[in-house]
């Protein structure tokens, strides 16, 4: 059985380091970012690259639709996050909402999509969630 891992936030430093390690260990990878240019700069033509926003149900559906072409991830590394927060009295409402979207809401939607895909495939899996 092929080992397939899904890495969200893959164009960032942590995502890239994890991708290198897993690829060296023989994993097939589905790497996800909202930025196609950063994905290509990081991975060239390697791995299944998906440009999607995992903070929305539609974005997560896009990820698993692309992976459905023969790759069912049984491992998830959700490496999405941002830190725009500072002193509470100086934090703008939109910065707070953006932080929640990146660090919490994206984890919720991605994990829900991952568990759903595992259920459809009848596979067990493992997930690691990392945020800022």
mmCIF file of C-alpha atoms in Angstrom:
data_model
loop_
_atom_site.group_PDB
_atom_site.id
_atom_site.type_symbol
_atom_site.label_atom_id
_atom_site.label_comp_id
_atom_site.label_asym_id
_atom_site.label_seq_id
_atom_site.Cartn_x
_atom_site.Cartn_y
_atom_site.Cartn_z
ATOM 1 C CA UNK A 1 0.000 0.000 0.000
ATOM 2 C CA UNK A 2 1.292 3.467 -0.877
ATOM 3 C CA UNK A 3 1.812 5.916 1.943
ATOM 4 C CA UNK A 4 0.053 9.180 1.028
ATOM 5 C CA UNK A 5 0.223 12.344 3.114
ATOM 6 C CA UNK A 6 -1.696 15.588 2.729
ATOM 7 C CA UNK A 7 0.211 18.708 3.792
ATOM 8 C CA UNK A 8 -1.678 21.985 3.999
ATOM 9 C CA UNK A 9 0.329 25.187 4.300
ATOM 10 C CA UNK A 10 2.935 23.296 2.308
ATOM 11 C CA UNK A 11 4.566 26.372 0.778
ATOM 12 C CA UNK A 12 5.608 27.637 4.222
ATOM 13 C CA UNK A 13 8.806 26.709 5.988
ATOM 14 C CA UNK A 14 7.362 23.983 8.207
ATOM 15 C CA UNK A 15 5.320 22.495 5.370
ATOM 16 C CA UNK A 16 8.332 22.400 3.054
ATOM 17 C CA UNK A 17 10.564 20.787 5.688
ATOM 18 C CA UNK A 18 7.955 18.147 6.436
ATOM 19 C CA UNK A 19 7.429 17.468 2.726
ATOM 20 C CA UNK A 20 11.159 16.922 2.217
ATOM 21 C CA UNK A 21 11.298 14.502 5.146
ATOM 22 C CA UNK A 22 8.233 12.505 4.133
ATOM 23 C CA UNK A 23 9.308 12.343 0.473
ATOM 24 C CA UNK A 24 12.728 11.061 1.546
ATOM 25 C CA UNK A 25 10.917 8.347 3.517
ATOM 26 C CA UNK A 26 8.982 7.258 0.414
ATOM 27 C CA UNK A 27 5.639 9.006 0.965
ATOM 28 C CA UNK A 28 3.547 10.270 -1.924
ATOM 29 C CA UNK A 29 2.439 13.813 -1.179
ATOM 30 C CA UNK A 30 -0.515 16.071 -1.808
ATOM 31 C CA UNK A 31 0.779 19.580 -1.064
ATOM 32 C CA UNK A 32 -1.651 22.463 -0.633
ATOM 33 C CA UNK A 33 -1.291 26.234 -0.557
ATOM 34 C CA UNK A 34 -3.360 29.238 -1.569
ATOM 35 C CA UNK A 35 -0.370 30.463 -3.605
ATOM 36 C CA UNK A 36 0.451 28.537 -6.792
ATOM 37 C CA UNK A 37 3.710 30.404 -7.385
ATOM 38 C CA UNK A 38 5.011 29.517 -3.909
ATOM 39 C CA UNK A 39 4.058 25.859 -4.389
ATOM 40 C CA UNK A 40 5.887 25.716 -7.696
ATOM 41 C CA UNK A 41 8.912 27.523 -6.264
ATOM 42 C CA UNK A 42 9.031 25.075 -3.362
ATOM 43 C CA UNK A 43 8.368 21.821 -5.201
ATOM 44 C CA UNK A 44 8.869 22.396 -8.934
ATOM 45 C CA UNK A 45 6.802 19.700 -10.601
ATOM 46 C CA UNK A 46 7.030 17.217 -7.740
ATOM 47 C CA UNK A 47 4.021 15.947 -5.826
ATOM 48 C CA UNK A 48 0.345 16.574 -6.462
ATOM 49 C CA UNK A 49 0.038 20.331 -5.975
ATOM 50 C CA UNK A 50 -3.365 21.771 -5.113
ATOM 51 C CA UNK A 51 -4.089 25.485 -4.943
ATOM 52 C CA UNK A 52 -6.976 25.898 -2.529
ATOM 53 C CA UNK A 53 -8.120 27.765 0.557
ATOM 54 C CA UNK A 54 -8.735 25.196 3.283
ATOM 55 C CA UNK A 55 -10.564 27.699 5.472
ATOM 56 C CA UNK A 56 -13.707 27.107 3.408
ATOM 57 C CA UNK A 57 -15.740 23.960 2.755
ATOM 58 C CA UNK A 58 -15.431 24.591 -0.996
ATOM 59 C CA UNK A 59 -11.650 24.825 -0.752
ATOM 60 C CA UNK A 60 -11.433 21.571 1.193
ATOM 61 C CA UNK A 61 -13.736 19.872 -1.308
ATOM 62 C CA UNK A 62 -11.380 21.044 -4.056
ATOM 63 C CA UNK A 63 -8.414 19.449 -2.239
ATOM 64 C CA UNK A 64 -10.078 16.061 -1.868
ATOM 65 C CA UNK A 65 -11.492 16.181 -5.374
ATOM 66 C CA UNK A 66 -7.976 16.644 -6.764
ATOM 67 C CA UNK A 67 -6.625 13.880 -4.529
ATOM 68 C CA UNK A 68 -9.422 11.520 -5.597
ATOM 69 C CA UNK A 69 -7.474 10.812 -8.790
ATOM 70 C CA UNK A 70 -5.848 7.797 -7.146
ATOM 71 C CA UNK A 71 -4.402 9.296 -3.972
ATOM 72 C CA UNK A 72 -6.247 8.819 -0.699
ATOM 73 C CA UNK A 73 -4.256 10.518 2.050
ATOM 74 C CA UNK A 74 -4.056 8.503 5.251
ATOM 75 C CA UNK A 75 -1.911 11.115 6.978
ATOM 76 C CA UNK A 76 -2.693 14.806 7.379
ATOM 77 C CA UNK A 77 -0.302 17.529 8.467
ATOM 78 C CA UNK A 78 -2.240 20.773 8.736
ATOM 79 C CA UNK A 79 0.480 23.446 8.850
ATOM 80 C CA UNK A 80 -1.663 26.513 8.231
ATOM 81 C CA UNK A 81 -1.539 29.547 10.467
ATOM 82 C CA UNK A 82 -0.767 33.204 10.924
ATOM 83 C CA UNK A 83 -0.050 35.600 13.712
ATOM 84 C CA UNK A 84 -1.414 39.076 13.209
ATOM 85 C CA UNK A 85 -2.381 39.629 16.774
ATOM 86 C CA UNK A 86 -0.632 42.009 19.097
ATOM 87 C CA UNK A 87 -1.689 43.932 22.126
ATOM 88 C CA UNK A 88 -5.411 43.371 22.572
ATOM 89 C CA UNK A 89 -6.291 47.064 22.581
ATOM 90 C CA UNK A 90 -4.418 47.535 19.276
ATOM 91 C CA UNK A 91 -5.657 44.437 17.459
ATOM 92 C CA UNK A 92 -8.038 45.206 14.646
ATOM 93 C CA UNK A 93 -11.226 43.183 14.370
ATOM 94 C CA UNK A 94 -10.301 41.947 10.880
ATOM 95 C CA UNK A 95 -6.875 40.786 12.061
ATOM 96 C CA UNK A 96 -8.573 38.792 14.822
ATOM 97 C CA UNK A 97 -10.995 37.229 12.338
ATOM 98 C CA UNK A 98 -8.170 36.421 9.900
ATOM 99 C CA UNK A 99 -6.278 34.718 12.721
ATOM 100 C CA UNK A 100 -9.330 32.603 13.608
ATOM 101 C CA UNK A 101 -9.836 31.658 9.951
ATOM 102 C CA UNK A 102 -6.228 30.580 9.482
ATOM 103 C CA UNK A 103 -5.601 28.878 12.796
ATOM 104 C CA UNK A 104 -8.965 27.421 13.813
ATOM 105 C CA UNK A 105 -11.542 27.390 11.041
ATOM 106 C CA UNK A 106 -9.147 25.959 8.450
ATOM 107 C CA UNK A 107 -8.248 23.150 10.874
ATOM 108 C CA UNK A 108 -11.923 22.351 11.421
ATOM 109 C CA UNK A 109 -12.785 22.185 7.713
ATOM 110 C CA UNK A 110 -9.621 20.315 6.721
ATOM 111 C CA UNK A 111 -9.967 17.716 9.463
ATOM 112 C CA UNK A 112 -13.647 17.212 8.604
ATOM 113 C CA UNK A 113 -12.742 16.656 4.939
ATOM 114 C CA UNK A 114 -9.922 14.284 5.870
ATOM 115 C CA UNK A 115 -12.090 12.179 8.177
ATOM 116 C CA UNK A 116 -14.832 12.080 5.540
ATOM 117 C CA UNK A 117 -12.389 10.911 2.864
ATOM 118 C CA UNK A 118 -11.001 8.228 5.174
ATOM 119 C CA UNK A 119 -14.529 7.025 5.892
ATOM 120 C CA UNK A 120 -15.370 6.764 2.197
ATOM 121 C CA UNK A 121 -12.152 4.858 1.542
ATOM 122 C CA UNK A 122 -12.586 2.618 4.595
ATOM 123 C CA UNK A 123 -9.089 3.550 5.737
ATOM 124 C CA UNK A 124 -7.626 4.468 9.117
ATOM 125 C CA UNK A 125 -5.553 7.623 9.323
ATOM 126 C CA UNK A 126 -3.628 10.032 11.501
ATOM 127 C CA UNK A 127 -3.622 13.814 11.681
ATOM 128 C CA UNK A 128 -1.333 16.449 13.153
ATOM 129 C CA UNK A 129 -2.626 20.021 13.444
ATOM 130 C CA UNK A 130 -0.115 22.862 13.812
ATOM 131 C CA UNK A 131 -0.953 26.559 13.997
ATOM 132 C CA UNK A 132 0.650 29.831 14.923
#
